[in-house]
Coordinates of C-alpha atoms (C1' of nucleotides) in Angstrom, one line a residue:
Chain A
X930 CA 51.6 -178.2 -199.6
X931 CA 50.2 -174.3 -199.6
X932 CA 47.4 -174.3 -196.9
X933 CA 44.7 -171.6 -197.7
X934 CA 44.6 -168.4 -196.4
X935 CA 41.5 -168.2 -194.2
X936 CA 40.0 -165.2 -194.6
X937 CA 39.0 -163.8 -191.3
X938 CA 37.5 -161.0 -189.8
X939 CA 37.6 -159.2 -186.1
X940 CA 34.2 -160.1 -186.0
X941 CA 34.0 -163.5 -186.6
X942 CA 36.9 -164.0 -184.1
X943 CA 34.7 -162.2 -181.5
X944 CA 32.1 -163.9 -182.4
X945 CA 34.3 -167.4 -181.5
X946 CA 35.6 -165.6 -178.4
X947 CA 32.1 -164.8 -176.9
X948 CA 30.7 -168.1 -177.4
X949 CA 33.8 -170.3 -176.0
X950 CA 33.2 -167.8 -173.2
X951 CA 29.6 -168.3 -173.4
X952 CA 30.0 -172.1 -173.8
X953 CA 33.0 -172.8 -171.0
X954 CA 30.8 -170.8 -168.3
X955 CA 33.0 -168.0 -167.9
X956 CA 29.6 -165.9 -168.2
X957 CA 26.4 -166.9 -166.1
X958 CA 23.4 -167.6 -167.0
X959 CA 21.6 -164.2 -167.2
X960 CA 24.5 -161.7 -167.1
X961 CA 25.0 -159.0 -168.8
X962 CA 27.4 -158.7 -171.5
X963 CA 28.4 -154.8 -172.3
X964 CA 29.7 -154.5 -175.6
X965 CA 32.2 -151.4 -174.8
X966 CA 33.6 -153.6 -171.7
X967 CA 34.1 -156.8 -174.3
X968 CA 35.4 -154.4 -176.9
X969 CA 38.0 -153.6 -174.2
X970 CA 38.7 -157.0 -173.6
X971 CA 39.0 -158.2 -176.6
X972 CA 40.8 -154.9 -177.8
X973 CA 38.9 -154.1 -180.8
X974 CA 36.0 -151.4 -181.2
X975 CA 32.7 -152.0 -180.6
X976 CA 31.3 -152.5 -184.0
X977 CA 32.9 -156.2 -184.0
X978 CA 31.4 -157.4 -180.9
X979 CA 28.4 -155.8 -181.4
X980 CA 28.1 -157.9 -184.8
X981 CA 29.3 -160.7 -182.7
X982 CA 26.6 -160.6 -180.0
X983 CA 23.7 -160.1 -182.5
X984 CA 24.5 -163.1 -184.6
X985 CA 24.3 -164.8 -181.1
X986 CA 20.8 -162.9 -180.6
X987 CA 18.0 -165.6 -179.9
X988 CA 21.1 -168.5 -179.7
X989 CA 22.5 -167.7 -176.8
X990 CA 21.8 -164.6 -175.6
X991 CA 18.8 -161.9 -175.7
X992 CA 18.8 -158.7 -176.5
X993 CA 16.5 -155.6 -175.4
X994 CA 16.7 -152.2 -177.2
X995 CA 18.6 -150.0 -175.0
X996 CA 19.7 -152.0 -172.7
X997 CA 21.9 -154.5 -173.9
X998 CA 22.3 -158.4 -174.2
X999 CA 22.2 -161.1 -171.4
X1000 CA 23.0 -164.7 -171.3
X1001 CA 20.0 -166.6 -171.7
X1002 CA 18.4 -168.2 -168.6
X1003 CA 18.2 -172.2 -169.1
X1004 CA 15.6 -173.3 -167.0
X1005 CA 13.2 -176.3 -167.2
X1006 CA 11.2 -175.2 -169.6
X1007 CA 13.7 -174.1 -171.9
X1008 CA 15.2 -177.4 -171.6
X1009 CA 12.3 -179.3 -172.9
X1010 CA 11.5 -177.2 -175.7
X1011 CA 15.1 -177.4 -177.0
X1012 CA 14.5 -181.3 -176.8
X1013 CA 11.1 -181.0 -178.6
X1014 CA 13.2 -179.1 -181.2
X1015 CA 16.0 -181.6 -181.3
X1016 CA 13.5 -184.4 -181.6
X1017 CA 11.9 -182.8 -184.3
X1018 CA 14.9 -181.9 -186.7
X1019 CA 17.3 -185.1 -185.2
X1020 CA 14.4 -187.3 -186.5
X1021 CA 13.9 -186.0 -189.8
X1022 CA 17.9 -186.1 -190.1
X1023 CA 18.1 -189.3 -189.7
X1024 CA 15.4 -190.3 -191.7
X1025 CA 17.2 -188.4 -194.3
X1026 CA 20.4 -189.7 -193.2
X1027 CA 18.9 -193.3 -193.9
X1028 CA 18.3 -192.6 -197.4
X1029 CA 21.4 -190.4 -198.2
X1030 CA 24.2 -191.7 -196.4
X1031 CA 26.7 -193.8 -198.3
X1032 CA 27.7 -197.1 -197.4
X1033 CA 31.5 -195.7 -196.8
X1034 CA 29.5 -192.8 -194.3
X1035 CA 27.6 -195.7 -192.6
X1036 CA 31.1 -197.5 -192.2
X1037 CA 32.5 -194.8 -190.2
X1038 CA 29.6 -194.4 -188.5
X1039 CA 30.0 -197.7 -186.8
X1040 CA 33.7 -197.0 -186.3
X1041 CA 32.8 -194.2 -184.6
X1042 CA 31.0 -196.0 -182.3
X1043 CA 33.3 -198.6 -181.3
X1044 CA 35.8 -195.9 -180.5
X1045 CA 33.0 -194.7 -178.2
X1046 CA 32.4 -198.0 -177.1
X1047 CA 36.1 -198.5 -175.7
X1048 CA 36.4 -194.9 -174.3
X1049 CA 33.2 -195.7 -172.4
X1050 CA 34.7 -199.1 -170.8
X1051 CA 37.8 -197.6 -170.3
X1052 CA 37.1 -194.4 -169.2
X1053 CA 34.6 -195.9 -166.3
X1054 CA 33.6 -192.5 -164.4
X1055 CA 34.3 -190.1 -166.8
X1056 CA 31.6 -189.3 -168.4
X1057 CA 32.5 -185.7 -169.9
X1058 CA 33.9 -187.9 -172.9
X1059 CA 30.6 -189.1 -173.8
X1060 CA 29.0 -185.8 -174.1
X1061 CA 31.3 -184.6 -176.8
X1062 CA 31.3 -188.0 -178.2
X1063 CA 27.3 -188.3 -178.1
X1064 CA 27.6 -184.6 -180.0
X1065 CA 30.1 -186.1 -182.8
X1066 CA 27.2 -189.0 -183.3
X1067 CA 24.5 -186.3 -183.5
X1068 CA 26.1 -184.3 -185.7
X1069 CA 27.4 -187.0 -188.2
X1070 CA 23.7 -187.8 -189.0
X1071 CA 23.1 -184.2 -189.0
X1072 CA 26.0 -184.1 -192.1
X1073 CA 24.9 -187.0 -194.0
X1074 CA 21.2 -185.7 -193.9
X1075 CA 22.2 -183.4 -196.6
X1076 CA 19.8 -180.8 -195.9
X1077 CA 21.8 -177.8 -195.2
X1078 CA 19.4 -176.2 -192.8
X1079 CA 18.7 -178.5 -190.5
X1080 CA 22.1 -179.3 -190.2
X1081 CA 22.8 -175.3 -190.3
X1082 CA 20.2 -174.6 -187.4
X1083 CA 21.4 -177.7 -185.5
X1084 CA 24.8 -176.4 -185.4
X1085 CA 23.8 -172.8 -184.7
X1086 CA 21.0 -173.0 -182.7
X1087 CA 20.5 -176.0 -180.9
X1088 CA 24.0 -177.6 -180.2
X1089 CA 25.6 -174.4 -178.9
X1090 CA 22.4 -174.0 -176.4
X1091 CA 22.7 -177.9 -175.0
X1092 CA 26.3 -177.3 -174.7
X1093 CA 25.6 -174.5 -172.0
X1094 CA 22.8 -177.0 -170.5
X1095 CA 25.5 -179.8 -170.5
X1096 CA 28.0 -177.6 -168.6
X1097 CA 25.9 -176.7 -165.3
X1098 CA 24.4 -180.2 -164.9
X1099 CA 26.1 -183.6 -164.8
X1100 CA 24.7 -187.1 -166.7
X1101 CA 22.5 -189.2 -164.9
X1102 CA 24.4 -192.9 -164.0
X1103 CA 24.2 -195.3 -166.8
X1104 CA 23.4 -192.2 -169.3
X1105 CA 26.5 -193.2 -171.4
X1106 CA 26.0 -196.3 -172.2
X1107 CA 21.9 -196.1 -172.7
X1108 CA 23.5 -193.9 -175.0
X1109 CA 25.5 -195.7 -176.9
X1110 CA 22.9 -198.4 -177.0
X1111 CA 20.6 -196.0 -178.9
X1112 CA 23.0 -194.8 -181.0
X1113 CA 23.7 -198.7 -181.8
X1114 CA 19.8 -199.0 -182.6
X1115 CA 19.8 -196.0 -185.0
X1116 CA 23.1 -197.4 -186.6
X1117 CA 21.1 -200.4 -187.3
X1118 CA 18.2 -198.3 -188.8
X1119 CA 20.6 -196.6 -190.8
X1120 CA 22.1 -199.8 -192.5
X1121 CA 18.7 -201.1 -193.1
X1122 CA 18.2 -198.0 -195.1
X1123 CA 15.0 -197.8 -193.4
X1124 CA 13.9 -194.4 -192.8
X1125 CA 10.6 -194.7 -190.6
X1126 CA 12.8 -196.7 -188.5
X1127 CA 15.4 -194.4 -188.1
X1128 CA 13.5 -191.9 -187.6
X1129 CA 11.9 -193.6 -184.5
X1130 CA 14.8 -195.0 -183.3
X1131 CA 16.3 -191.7 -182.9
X1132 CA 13.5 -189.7 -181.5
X1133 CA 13.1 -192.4 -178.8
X1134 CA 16.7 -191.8 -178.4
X1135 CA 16.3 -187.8 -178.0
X1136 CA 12.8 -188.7 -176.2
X1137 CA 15.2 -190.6 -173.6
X1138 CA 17.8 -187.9 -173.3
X1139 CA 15.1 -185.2 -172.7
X1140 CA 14.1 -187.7 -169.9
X1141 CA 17.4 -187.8 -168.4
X1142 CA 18.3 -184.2 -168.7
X1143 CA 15.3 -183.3 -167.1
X1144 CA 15.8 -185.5 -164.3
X1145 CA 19.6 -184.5 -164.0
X1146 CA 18.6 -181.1 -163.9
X1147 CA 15.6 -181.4 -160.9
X1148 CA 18.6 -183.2 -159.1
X1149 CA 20.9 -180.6 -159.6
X1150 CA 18.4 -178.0 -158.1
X1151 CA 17.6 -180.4 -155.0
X1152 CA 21.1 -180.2 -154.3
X1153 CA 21.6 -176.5 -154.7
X1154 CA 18.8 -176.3 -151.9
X1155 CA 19.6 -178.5 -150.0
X1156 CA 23.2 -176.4 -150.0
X1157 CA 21.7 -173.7 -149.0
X1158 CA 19.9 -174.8 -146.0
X1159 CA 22.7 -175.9 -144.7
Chain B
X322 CA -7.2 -148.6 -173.3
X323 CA -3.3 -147.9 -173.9
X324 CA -0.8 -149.8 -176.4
X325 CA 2.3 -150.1 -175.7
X326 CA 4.9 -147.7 -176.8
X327 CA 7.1 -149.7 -179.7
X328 CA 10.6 -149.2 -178.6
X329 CA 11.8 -148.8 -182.0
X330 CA 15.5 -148.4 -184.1
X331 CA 16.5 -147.1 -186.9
X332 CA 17.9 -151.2 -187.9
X333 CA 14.6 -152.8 -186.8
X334 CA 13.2 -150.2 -189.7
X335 CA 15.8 -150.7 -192.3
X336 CA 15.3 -154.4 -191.6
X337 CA 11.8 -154.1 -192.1
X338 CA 12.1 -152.5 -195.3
X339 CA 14.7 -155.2 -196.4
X340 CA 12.4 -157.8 -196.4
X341 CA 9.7 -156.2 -197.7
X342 CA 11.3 -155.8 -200.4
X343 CA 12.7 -159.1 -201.1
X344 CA 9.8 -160.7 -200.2
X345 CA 7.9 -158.6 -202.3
X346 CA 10.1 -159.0 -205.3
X347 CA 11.8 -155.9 -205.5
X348 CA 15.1 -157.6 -205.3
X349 CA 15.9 -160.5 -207.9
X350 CA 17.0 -163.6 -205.9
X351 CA 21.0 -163.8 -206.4
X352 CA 20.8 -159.7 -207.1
X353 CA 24.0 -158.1 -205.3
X354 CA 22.6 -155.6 -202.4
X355 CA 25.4 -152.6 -201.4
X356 CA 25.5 -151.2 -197.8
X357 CA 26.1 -148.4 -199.1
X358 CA 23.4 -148.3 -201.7
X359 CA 21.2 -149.4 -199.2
X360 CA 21.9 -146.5 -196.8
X361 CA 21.6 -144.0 -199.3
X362 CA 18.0 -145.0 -200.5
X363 CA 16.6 -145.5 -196.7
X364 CA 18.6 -142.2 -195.7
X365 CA 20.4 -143.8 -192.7
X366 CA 24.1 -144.2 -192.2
X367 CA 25.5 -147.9 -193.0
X368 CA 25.8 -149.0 -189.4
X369 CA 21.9 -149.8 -189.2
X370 CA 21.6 -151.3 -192.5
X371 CA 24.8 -153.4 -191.8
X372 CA 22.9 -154.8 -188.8
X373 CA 19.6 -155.2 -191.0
X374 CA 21.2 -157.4 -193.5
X375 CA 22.9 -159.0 -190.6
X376 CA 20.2 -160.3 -189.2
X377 CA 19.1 -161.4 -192.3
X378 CA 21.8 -163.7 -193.3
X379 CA 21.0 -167.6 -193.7
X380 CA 17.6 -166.4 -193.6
X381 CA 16.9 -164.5 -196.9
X382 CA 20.6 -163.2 -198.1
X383 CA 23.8 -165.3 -198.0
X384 CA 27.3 -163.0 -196.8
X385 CA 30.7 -163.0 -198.2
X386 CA 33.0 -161.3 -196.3
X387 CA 34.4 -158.8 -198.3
X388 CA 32.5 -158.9 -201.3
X389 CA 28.9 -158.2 -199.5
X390 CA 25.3 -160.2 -199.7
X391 CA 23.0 -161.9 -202.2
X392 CA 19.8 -162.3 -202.3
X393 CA 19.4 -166.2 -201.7
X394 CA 18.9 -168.5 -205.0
X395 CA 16.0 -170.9 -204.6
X396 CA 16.0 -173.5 -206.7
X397 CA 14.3 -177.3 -206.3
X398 CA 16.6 -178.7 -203.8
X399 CA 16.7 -175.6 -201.5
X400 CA 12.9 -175.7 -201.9
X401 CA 12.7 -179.8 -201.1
X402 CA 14.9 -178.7 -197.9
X403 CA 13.1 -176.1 -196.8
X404 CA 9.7 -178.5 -196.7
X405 CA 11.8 -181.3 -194.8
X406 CA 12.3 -178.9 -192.2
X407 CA 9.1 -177.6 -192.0
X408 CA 7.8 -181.1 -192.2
X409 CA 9.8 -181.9 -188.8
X410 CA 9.0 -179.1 -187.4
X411 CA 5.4 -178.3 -188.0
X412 CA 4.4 -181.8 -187.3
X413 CA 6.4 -181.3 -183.9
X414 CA 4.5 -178.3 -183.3
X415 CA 1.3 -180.4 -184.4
X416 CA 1.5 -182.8 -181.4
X417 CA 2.5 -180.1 -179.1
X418 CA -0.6 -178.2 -180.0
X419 CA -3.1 -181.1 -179.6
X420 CA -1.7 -181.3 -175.9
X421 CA -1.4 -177.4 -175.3
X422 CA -3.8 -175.2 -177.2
X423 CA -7.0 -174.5 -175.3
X424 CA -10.6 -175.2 -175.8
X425 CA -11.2 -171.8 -177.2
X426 CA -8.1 -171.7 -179.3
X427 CA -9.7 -174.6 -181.2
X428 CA -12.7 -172.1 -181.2
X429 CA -11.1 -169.9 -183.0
X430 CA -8.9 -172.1 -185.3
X431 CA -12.9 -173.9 -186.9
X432 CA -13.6 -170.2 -187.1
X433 CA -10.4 -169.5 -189.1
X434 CA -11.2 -172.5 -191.1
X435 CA -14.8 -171.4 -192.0
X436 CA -13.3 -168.0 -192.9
X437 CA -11.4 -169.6 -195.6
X438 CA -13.9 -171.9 -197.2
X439 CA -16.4 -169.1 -197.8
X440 CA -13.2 -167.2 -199.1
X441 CA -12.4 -169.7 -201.4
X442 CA -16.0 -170.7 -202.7
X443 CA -16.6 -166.9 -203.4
X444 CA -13.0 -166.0 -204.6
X445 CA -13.2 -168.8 -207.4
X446 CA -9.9 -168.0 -209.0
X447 CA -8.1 -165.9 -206.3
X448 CA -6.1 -168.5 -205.3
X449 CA -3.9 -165.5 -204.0
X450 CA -5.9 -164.9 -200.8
X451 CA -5.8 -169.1 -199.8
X452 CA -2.0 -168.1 -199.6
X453 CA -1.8 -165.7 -196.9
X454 CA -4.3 -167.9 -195.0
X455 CA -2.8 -171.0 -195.7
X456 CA 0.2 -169.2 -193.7
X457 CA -2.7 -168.2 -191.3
X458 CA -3.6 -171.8 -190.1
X459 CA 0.1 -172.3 -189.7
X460 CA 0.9 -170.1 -188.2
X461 CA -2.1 -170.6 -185.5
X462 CA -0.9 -174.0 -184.8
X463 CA 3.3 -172.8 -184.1
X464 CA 1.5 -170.3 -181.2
X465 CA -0.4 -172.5 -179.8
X466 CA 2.7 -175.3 -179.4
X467 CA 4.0 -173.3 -176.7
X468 CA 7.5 -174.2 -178.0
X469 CA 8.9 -170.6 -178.4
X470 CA 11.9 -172.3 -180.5
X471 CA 9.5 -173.9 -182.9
X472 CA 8.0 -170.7 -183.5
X473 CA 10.9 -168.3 -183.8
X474 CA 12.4 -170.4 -186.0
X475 CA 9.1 -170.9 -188.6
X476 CA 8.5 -167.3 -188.1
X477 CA 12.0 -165.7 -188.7
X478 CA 13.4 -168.5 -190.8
X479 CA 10.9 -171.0 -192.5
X480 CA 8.1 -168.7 -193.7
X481 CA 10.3 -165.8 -194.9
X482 CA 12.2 -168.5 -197.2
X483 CA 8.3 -169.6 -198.1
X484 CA 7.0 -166.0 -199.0
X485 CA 10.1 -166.1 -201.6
X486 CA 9.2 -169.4 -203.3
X487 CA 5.5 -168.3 -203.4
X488 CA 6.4 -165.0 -204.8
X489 CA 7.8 -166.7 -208.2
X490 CA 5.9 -169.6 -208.6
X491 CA 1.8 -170.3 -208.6
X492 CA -0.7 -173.1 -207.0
X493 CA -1.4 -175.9 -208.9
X494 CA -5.2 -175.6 -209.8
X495 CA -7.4 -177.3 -207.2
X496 CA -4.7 -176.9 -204.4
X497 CA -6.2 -174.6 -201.9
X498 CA -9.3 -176.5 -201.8
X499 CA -7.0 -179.9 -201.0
X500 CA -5.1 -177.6 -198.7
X501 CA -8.6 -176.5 -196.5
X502 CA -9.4 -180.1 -196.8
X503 CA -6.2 -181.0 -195.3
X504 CA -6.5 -178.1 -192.3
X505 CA -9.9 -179.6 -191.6
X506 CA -8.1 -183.0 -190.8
X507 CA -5.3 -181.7 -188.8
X508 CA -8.1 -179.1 -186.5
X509 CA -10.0 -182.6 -186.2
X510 CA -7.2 -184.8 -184.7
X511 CA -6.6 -181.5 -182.6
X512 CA -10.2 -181.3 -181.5
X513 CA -9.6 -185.0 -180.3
X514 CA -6.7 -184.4 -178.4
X515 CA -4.8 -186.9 -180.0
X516 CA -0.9 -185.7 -180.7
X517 CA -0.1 -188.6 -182.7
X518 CA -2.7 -188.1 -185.0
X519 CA -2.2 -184.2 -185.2
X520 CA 1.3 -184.6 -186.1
X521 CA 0.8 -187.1 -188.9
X522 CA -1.7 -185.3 -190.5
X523 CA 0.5 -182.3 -190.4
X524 CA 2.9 -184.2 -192.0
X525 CA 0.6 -185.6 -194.6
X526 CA -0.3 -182.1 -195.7
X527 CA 3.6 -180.6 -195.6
X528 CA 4.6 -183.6 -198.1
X529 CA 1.4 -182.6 -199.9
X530 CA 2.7 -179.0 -200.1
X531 CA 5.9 -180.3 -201.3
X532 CA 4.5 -182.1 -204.0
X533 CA 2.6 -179.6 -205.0
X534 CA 5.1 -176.7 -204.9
X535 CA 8.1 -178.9 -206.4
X536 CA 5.6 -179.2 -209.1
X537 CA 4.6 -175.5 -209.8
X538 CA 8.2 -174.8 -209.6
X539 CA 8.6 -177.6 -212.5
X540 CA 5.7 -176.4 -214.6
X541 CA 7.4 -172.5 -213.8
X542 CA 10.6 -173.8 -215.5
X543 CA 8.9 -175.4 -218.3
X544 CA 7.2 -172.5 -219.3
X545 CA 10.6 -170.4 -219.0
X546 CA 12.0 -172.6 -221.3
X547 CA 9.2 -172.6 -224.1
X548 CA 8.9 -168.3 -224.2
X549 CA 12.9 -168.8 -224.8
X550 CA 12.4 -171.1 -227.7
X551 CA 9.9 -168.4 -229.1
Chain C
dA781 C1' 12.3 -145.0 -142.1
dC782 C1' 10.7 -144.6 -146.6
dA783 C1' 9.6 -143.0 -151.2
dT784 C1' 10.7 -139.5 -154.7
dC785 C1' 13.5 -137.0 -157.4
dC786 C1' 17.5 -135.6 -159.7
dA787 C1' 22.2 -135.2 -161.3
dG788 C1' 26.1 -137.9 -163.2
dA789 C1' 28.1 -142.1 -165.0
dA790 C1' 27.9 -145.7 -168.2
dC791 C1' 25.9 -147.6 -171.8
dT792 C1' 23.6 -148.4 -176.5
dG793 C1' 22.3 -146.4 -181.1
dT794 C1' 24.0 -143.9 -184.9
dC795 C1' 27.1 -141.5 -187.7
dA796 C1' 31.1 -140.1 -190.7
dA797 C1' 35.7 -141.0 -191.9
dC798 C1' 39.6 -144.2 -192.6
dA799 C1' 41.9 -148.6 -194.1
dG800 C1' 42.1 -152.6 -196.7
dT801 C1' 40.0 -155.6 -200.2
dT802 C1' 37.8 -156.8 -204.5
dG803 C1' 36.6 -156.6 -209.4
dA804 C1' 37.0 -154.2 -213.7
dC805 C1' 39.1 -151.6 -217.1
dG806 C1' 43.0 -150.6 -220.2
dG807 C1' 47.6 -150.7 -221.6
dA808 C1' 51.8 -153.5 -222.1
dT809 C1' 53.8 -157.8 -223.4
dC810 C1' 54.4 -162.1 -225.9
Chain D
dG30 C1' 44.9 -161.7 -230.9
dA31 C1' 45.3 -163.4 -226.3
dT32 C1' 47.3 -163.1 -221.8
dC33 C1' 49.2 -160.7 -218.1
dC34 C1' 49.7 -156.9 -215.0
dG35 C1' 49.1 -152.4 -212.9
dT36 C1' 45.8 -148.9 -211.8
dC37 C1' 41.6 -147.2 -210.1
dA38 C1' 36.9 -146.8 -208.5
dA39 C1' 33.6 -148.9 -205.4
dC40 C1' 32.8 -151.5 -201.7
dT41 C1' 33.2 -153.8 -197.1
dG42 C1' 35.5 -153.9 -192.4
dT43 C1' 36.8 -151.1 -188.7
dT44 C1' 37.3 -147.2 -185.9
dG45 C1' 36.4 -143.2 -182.8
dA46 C1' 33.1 -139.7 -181.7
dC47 C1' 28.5 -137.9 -180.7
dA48 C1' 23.6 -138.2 -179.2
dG49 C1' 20.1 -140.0 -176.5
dT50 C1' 18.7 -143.5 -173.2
dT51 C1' 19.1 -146.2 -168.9
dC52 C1' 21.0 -147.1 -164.5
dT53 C1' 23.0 -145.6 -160.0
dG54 C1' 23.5 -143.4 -155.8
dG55 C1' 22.8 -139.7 -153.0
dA56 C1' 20.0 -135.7 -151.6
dT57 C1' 15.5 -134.2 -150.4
dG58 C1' 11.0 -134.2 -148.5
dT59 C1' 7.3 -136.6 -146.0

DNA sequence: ACATCCAGAACTGTCAACAGTTGACGGATC
DNA sequence: GATCCGTCAACTGTTGACAGTTCTGGATGT
């Protein structure tokens, strides 16, 4: 079988490279990114990455007028309003979700989470699996809400920014499987083809995770000072 | 006393001009817009106008690599999507408001309000003006959230979008005064502090906009359709 | 010791030219 | 007459160079 040809541009692979880079921590929080240094990098001229870094602008990095573009700070404040935000679209998604998804989408749905299920009893400590797997949850329900921007600004704007929070600060215990619990609950929702419900269920859900990330992320700084007193 | 000095680019000017123009129906939606074109009539090279329409993209113009940008198409379901979004997230913004805005911010907004109702019992017909203030009121309420994601994204992606739909289709008759009667609730369940209330009311009026726009858009058609027949 | 000032380096904003792609037109073929 | 194919103009993607700005570090003066 032929396989298209994917039309590609320098550009949009910049645009892939900065992100992973973004995304896997190879560039701190607040840094600054020179376009002619990542146009050296990457071996291209600078009219690619600078494309790259201003679809990025307001996502993941900010830009000021003669100065350049730095990776956004993340700090608690940020945090919750990306929450807030994620509540917001999330819930209307889902309530979507509960009137658009098809019974086959709904069946795979649940299939999904039993795979989760067993990763997360076999798997014990390692949480990291969850994170991605909670992400494949969130975005399925993003998908079968079949409105094309929230699911376009979920993947553009909010996933790519909770994926940089999720890299420098570690699950609370027990987050994994509250999770999956309240994935279980929307699931449930979702098959009643109940809308209000699933809308509820997941915004307690995202309600709970802004709890938790919060929390995770006051521990993480406790730590970090207590580090440096000693 | 001194303003500031607008650091200011030669993109940030051609972008500028690029949505004033599509929001002010210069360009047909789904009309073809050159870089080249472009840069000739604003008398600047490509490079800025490249970025303008850059920034632009998902927003007001959809890009094809290789073949250039469109101005976007908005038909009934793009218009249905674009009021589940701002349901979810003006109702968000709704409850954060109630919490956050200040004692003289709700002030201002009954002031804002009163402005409007003497507009509208003096302007009769001008349902025109109720527009822009309509967009007012909203836009009050997404400053005074405090979420700065909430609001960049009404502002740069929500209200453009809106300003193209309004642009091509009329109220219904007796729509702005349902409209201020609808702000009056929403500043009421503000005044009382009460973020539940605020973001259901929101809500209430957003699916009343729907309604009401999915309508015009109908009645729009229909009348299309009859001046062919003729 | 400290603040100020001033070159030079490095960077961003802009431009004009080149390379590769797309879509349209017109002639050749069946 | 319809279809296919090659040619060509116009356009987008990319590049390297230039102009103007910001940052840096050392020299200068207090």
């Amino acid at each position: 079988m032929v396989t298209q040809i994917r039309p590609t541009s320098l550009a949009s692979e910049a645009f892939d490279r900065v992100v992973a880079a973004i995304t896997s921590g190879e560039f701190e929080p607040g840094e600054k990114l020179s376009e002619a240094d990542l146009a050296r990098r990457l071996n291209v001229s600078r009219g690619p990455v600078r494309e790259a870094l201003q679809r990025l602008e307001g996502r993941l990095v900010s830009r000021v007028p003669h100065i350049g573009v730095r990776v956004i700070q993340f700090g608690k404040e940020e945090l919750k309003e990306l929450f807030y935000l994620r509540e917001a679209m999330e819930g209307m998604a889902a309530r979507l979700a509960a009137t658009n998804g098809s019974d086959r989408w709904l069946k795979s749905l649940e299939e999904l989470l039993e795979k989760h299920r067993s990763a997360i009893r076999s798997g014990g400590g390692r949480i990291y699996r969850q994170k991605s797997a909670d992400e494949d949850f969130h975005f399925a329900i993003a998908n079968a809400s079949g409105c094309r921007n929230i699911k376009r600004l979920l993947l553009g704007e909010v996933y790519y920014q909770l994926r940089i929070h999720r890299l420098r600060s570690s699950s609370q215990p027990g987050r994994a499987e509250a999770a999956l619990q309240d994935h279980r609950e929307i699931l449930q929702q979702l098959k009643n083809r109940d809308p209000e419900g699933a809308e509820a269920a997941m915004r307690r859900h995202i309600q709970a995770a802004r709890e938790s990330a919060i929390a995770a992320l006051e521990s993480a700084a406790a730590t970090r000072e207590l580090a440096e007193v000693n």
